[in-house]
Protein backbone atom coordinates (compact mmCIF):
# COMPACT_ATOMS: atom_id res chain seq x y z
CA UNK A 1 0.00 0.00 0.00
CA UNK A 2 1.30 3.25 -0.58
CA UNK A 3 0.63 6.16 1.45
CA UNK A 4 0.22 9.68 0.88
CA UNK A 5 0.27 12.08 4.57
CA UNK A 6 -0.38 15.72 3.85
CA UNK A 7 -0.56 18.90 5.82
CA UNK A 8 -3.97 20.39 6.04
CA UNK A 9 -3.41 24.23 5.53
CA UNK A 10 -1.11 25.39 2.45
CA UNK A 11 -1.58 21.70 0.19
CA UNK A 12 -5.53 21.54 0.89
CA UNK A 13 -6.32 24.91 2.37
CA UNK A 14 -5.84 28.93 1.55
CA UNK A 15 -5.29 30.47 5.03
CA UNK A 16 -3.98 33.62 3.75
CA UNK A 17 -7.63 35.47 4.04
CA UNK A 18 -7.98 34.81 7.51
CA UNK A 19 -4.80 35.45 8.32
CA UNK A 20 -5.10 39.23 6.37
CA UNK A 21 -8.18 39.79 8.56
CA UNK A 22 -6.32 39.28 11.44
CA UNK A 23 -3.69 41.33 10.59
CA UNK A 24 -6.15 44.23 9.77
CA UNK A 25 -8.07 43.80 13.16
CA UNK A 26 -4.90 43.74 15.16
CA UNK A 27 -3.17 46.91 13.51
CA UNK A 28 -6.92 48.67 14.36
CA UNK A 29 -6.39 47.38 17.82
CA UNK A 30 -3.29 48.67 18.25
CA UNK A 31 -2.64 52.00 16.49
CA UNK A 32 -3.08 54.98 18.67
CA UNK A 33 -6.63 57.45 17.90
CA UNK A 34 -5.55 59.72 14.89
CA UNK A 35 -1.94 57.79 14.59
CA UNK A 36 -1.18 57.42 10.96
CA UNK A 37 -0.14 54.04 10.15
CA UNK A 38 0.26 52.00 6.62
CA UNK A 39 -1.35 49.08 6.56
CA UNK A 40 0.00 46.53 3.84
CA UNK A 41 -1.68 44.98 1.23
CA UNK A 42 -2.63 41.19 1.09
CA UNK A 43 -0.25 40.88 -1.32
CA UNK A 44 2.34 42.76 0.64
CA UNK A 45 1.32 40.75 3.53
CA UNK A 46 1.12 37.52 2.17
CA UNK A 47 4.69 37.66 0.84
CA UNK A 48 6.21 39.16 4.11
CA UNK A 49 4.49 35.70 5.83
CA UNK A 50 5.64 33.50 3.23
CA UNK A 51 8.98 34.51 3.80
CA UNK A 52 8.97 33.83 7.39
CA UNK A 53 8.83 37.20 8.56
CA UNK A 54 8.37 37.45 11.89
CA UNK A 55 4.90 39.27 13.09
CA UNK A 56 6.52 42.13 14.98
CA UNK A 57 8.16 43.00 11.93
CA UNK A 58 5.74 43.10 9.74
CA UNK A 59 3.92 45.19 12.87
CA UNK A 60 6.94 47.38 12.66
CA UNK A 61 6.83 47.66 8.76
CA UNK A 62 3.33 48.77 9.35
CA UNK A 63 4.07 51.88 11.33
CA UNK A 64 3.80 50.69 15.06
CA UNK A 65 6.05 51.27 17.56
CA UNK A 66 7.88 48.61 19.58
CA UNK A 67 5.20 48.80 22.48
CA UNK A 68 2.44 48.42 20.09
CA UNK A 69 4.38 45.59 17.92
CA UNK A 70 4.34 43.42 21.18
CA UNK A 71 0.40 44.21 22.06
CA UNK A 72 0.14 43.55 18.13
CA UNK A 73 1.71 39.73 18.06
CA UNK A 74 -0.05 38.99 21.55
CA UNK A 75 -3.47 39.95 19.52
CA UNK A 76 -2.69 38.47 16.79
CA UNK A 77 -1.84 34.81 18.79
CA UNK A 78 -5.00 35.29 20.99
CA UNK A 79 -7.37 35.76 17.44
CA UNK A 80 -5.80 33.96 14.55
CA UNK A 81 -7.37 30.59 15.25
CA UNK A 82 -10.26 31.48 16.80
CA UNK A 83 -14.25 30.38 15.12
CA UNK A 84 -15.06 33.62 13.84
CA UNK A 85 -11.89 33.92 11.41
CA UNK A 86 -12.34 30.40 10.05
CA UNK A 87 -15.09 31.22 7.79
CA UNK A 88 -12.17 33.10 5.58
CA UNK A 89 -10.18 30.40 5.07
CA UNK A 90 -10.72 28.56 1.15
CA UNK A 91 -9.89 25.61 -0.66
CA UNK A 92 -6.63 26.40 -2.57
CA UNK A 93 -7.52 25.48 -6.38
CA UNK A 94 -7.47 22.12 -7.46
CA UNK A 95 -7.26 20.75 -4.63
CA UNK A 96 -9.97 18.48 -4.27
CA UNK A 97 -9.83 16.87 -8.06
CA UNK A 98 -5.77 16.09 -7.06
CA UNK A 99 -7.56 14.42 -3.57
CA UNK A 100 -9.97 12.59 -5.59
CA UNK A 101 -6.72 11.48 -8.12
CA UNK A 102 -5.03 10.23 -5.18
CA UNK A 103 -7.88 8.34 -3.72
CA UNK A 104 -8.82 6.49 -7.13
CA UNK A 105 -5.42 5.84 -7.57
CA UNK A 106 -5.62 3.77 -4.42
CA UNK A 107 -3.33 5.72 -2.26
CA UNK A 108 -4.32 5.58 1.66
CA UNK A 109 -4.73 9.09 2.79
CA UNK A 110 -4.03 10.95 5.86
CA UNK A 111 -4.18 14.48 6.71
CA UNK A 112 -1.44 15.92 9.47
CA UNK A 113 -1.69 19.30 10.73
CA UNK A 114 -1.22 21.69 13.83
CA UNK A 115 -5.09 22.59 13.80
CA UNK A 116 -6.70 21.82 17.05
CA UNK A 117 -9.77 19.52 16.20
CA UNK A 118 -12.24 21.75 16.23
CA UNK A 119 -10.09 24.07 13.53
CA UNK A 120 -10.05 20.85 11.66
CA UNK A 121 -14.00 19.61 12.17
CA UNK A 122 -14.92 22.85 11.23
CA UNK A 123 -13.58 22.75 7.15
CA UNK A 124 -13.87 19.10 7.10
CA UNK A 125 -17.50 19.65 7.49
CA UNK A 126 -17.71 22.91 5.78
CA UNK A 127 -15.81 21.32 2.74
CA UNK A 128 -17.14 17.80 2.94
CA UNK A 129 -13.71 16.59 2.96
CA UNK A 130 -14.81 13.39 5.52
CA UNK A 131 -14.97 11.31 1.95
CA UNK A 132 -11.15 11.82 1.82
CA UNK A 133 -10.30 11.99 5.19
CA UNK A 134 -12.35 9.55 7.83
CA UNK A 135 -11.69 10.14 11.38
CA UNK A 136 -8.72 7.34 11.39
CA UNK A 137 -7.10 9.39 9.05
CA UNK A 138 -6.95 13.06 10.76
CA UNK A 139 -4.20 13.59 12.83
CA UNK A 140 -4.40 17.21 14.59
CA UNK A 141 -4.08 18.23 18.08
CA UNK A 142 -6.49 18.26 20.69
CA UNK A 143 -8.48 21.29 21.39
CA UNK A 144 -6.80 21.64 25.37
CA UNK A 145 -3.26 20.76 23.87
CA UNK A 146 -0.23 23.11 24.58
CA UNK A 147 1.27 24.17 21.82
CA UNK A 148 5.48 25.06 22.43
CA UNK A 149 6.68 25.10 18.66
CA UNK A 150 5.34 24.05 15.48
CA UNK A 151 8.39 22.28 14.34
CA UNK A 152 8.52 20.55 17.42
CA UNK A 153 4.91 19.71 18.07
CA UNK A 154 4.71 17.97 14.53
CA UNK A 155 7.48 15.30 14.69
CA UNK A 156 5.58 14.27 17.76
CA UNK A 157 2.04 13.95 15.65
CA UNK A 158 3.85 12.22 13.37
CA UNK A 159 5.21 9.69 15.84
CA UNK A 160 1.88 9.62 17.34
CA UNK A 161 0.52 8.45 13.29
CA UNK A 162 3.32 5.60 12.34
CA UNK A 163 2.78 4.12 15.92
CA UNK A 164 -1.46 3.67 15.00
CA UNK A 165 -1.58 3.43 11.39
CA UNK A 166 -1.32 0.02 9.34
CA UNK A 167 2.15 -0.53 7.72
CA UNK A 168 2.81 0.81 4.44
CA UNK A 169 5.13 -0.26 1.84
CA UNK A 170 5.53 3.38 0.81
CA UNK A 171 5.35 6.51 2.37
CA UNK A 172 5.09 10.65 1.64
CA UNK A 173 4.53 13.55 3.06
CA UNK A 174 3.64 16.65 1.62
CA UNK A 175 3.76 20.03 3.34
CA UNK A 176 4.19 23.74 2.51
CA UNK A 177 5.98 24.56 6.45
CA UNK A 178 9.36 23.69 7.77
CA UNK A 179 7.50 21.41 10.93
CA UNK A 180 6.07 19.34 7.58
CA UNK A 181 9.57 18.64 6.00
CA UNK A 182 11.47 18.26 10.23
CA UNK A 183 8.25 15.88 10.77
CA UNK A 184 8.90 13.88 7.69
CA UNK A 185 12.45 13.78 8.02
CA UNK A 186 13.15 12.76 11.64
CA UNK A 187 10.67 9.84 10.97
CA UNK A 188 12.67 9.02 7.62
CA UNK A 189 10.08 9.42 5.15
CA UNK A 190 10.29 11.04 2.06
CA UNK A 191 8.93 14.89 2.20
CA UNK A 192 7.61 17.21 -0.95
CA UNK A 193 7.30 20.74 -0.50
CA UNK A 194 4.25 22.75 -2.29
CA UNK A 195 4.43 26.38 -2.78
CA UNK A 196 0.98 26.95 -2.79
CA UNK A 197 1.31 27.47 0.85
CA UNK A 198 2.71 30.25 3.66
CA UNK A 199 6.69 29.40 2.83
CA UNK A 200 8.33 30.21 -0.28
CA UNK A 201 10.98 28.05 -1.92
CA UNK A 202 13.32 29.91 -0.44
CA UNK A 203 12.66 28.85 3.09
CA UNK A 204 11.57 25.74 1.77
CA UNK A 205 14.68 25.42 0.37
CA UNK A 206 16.39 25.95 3.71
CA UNK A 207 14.98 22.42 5.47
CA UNK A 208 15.81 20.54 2.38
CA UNK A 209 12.92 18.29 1.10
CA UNK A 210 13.25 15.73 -1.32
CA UNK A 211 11.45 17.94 -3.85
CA UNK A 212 9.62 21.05 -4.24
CA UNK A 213 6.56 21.60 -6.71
CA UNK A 214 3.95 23.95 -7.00
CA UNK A 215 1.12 22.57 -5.32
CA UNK A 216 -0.79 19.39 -4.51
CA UNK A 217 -1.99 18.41 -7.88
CA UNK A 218 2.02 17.92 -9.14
CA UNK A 219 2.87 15.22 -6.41
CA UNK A 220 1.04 12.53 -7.78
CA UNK A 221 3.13 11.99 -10.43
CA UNK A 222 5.90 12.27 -8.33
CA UNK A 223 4.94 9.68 -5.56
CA UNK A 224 3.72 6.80 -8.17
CA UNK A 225 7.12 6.42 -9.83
């Protein structure tokens, strides 16, 4: 059997909405009454977080001050994954015909990713993704868990996956982060980066996967050879 494990947000999902919103709502929270500040454009935005910019910077960039950058990144951690921002989230094109590819091909799928389960429940349902992904095959962390660091909290899920799945005779992973391509390679399985998520090459580049491609649809070919 050969196995395909993907990250949820980035392959499947578009986060970069909600995660504009939030950036919007916390630079309103934050600026001072009649301070002029600039906020960025998605676009702007979107590339600053693909290329791992860290939020106080991008704070900063905006025209806070280093007070208001901390209030702005303790906002922003308190909102961004919260129910009322999940309703901007969107599948990233083609998406779902690659999932149906990889399902007719045969491949057992699995969907890893640092959503808490109700993050998760809430597009599997909205999306009707369950036909891909039945509960046996989600692997995301509880709603109480304590989150330290993404590419630490991943290798674990992954652990937590080989240990209760059925053996494979192959195995990929497919991420857009640098917790997908750690997660992948401390368990030794192969790892494809897509773009179509919130890294660029560049920092994909950085952690080394196997291969890179542009999103979802392109691994197929890729993990049937």
């Amino acid at each position: 059997m050969l196995r395909l494990i993907t990250d949820f947000d980035g392959p499947i999902m578009d986060v970069s909405e909600r995660y504009y919103r939030v950036y919007q709502l916390c630079l309103q929270k934050t600026r001072y009454p009649e301070q002029a500040v600039t906020e960025l454009s998605k676009a702007e935005f979107w590339e600053l977080k693909r290329s791992h910019t860290a939020e106080k910077y991008i704070a900063l960039k905006s025209g806070l001050d280093e007070q208001q950058s901390q209030k702005f990144t303790q906002i922003r951690k308190q909102t961004v994954h919260t129910e009322p921002y999940f309703q901007y989230d969107s599948l990233v094109p083609g998406a779902i015909e690659a999932l149906t590819t990889v399902q007719q091909a045969g491949i057992d799928l699995v969907v890893m990713t640092m959503r808490r389960v109700r993050e998760l429940d809430y597009a599997i349902n909205k999306y009707d993704l369950s036909k891909f992904f039945p509960e046996n095959r989600r692997y995301c962390l509880s709603n109480d868990y304590v989150k330290t660091r993404d590419i630490e909290d991943k290798p674990l899920l992954m652990a937590r996956a080989l240990a209760e799945l059925p053996p494979a005779a192959d195995t990929w992973m497919v991420g857009d982060t640098e917790a997908d391509i750690t997660a992948a390679k401390t368990h030794g399985i192969k790892v494809i980066g897509v773009e179509s998520g919130i890294r660029d090459r560049t920092q994909l580049e950085l952690y080394q996967p196997d291969l890179i491609v542009k999103d979802l649809s392109a691994t197929l070919k890729i993990i049937r050879k």
